[in-house]
mmCIF file of C-alpha atoms in Angstrom:
data_model
loop_
_atom_site.group_PDB
_atom_site.id
_atom_site.type_symbol
_atom_site.label_atom_id
_atom_site.label_comp_id
_atom_site.label_asym_id
_atom_site.label_seq_id
_atom_site.Cartn_x
_atom_site.Cartn_y
_atom_site.Cartn_z
ATOM 1 C CA MET A 8 224.425 156.948 -62.748
ATOM 2 C CA SER A 9 222.485 158.863 -65.579
ATOM 3 C CA PHE A 10 218.999 158.337 -66.619
ATOM 4 C CA SER A 11 220.160 158.862 -70.304
ATOM 5 C CA SER A 12 221.470 155.160 -70.185
ATOM 6 C CA PHE A 13 217.751 154.063 -70.161
ATOM 7 C CA LYS A 14 217.328 155.602 -73.599
ATOM 8 C CA ASN A 15 219.281 152.512 -75.086
ATOM 9 C CA VAL A 16 217.336 149.881 -73.247
ATOM 10 C CA THR A 17 214.907 147.970 -75.460
ATOM 11 C CA PRO A 18 211.261 147.440 -74.288
ATOM 12 C CA LEU A 19 212.003 143.558 -74.342
ATOM 13 C CA THR A 20 214.670 144.125 -71.717
ATOM 14 C CA PHE A 21 212.100 145.646 -69.417
ATOM 15 C CA TYR A 22 209.584 142.918 -69.903
ATOM 16 C CA PHE A 23 212.156 140.446 -69.257
ATOM 17 C CA GLY A 24 213.136 142.194 -66.037
ATOM 18 C CA SER A 25 209.380 142.295 -64.882
ATOM 19 C CA VAL A 26 209.149 138.564 -65.464
ATOM 20 C CA ILE A 27 212.270 137.967 -63.277
ATOM 21 C CA CYS A 28 210.776 140.069 -60.495
ATOM 22 C CA PHE A 29 207.373 138.357 -60.662
ATOM 23 C CA VAL A 30 209.145 134.863 -60.632
ATOM 24 C CA LEU A 31 211.325 135.947 -57.635
ATOM 25 C CA ALA A 32 208.459 137.420 -55.852
ATOM 26 C CA ASN A 33 206.400 134.088 -56.031
ATOM 27 C CA VAL A 34 209.414 132.033 -54.845
ATOM 28 C CA LEU A 35 209.939 134.333 -51.902
ATOM 29 C CA ARG A 36 206.276 134.927 -51.007
ATOM 30 C CA ASP A 37 206.137 132.572 -48.238
ATOM 31 C CA LYS A 38 209.610 133.165 -46.788
ATOM 32 C CA ILE A 39 210.315 137.075 -46.755
ATOM 33 C CA SER A 40 207.045 139.049 -47.279
ATOM 34 C CA THR A 41 208.923 142.367 -47.537
ATOM 35 C CA PHE A 42 210.773 141.209 -50.625
ATOM 36 C CA TYR A 43 207.617 139.884 -52.030
ATOM 37 C CA TYR A 44 206.068 143.243 -52.143
ATOM 38 C CA ILE A 45 209.160 145.237 -53.078
ATOM 39 C CA LEU A 46 209.665 142.666 -56.058
ATOM 40 C CA LEU A 47 205.914 142.924 -57.044
ATOM 41 C CA VAL A 48 206.261 146.868 -57.248
ATOM 42 C CA LEU A 49 209.458 146.487 -59.307
ATOM 43 C CA GLY A 50 207.900 144.175 -61.605
ATOM 44 C CA ILE A 51 205.058 146.319 -62.289
ATOM 45 C CA ALA A 52 207.215 149.099 -62.728
ATOM 46 C CA PHE A 53 209.417 147.440 -65.245
ATOM 47 C CA PHE A 54 206.495 146.314 -67.188
ATOM 48 C CA PHE A 55 205.103 149.819 -67.419
ATOM 49 C CA MET A 56 208.433 151.259 -68.359
ATOM 50 C CA GLY A 57 208.534 148.653 -71.234
ATOM 51 C CA VAL A 58 205.162 149.623 -72.368
ATOM 52 C CA LEU A 59 205.994 153.417 -72.237
ATOM 53 C CA LYS A 60 209.188 152.788 -74.246
ATOM 54 C CA ARG A 61 207.296 150.591 -76.808
ATOM 55 C CA LEU A 62 204.704 153.560 -77.224
ATOM 56 C CA ARG A 63 207.386 156.178 -77.605
ATOM 57 C CA THR A 64 209.368 154.244 -80.171
ATOM 58 C CA LYS A 65 206.330 153.663 -82.542
#
């Protein structure tokens, strides 16, 4: 997989992915704590990737 495919992704897609990660993290918070922290980190990463993508396209 190439990182050049991320050039075509819109910032809104990254934001949507971060929302999904945060929702899943809250659902799994009490059941599986390992996935909770993994999904939190992924959600934060997707959010900042969306912000960086937004700043670069302006």
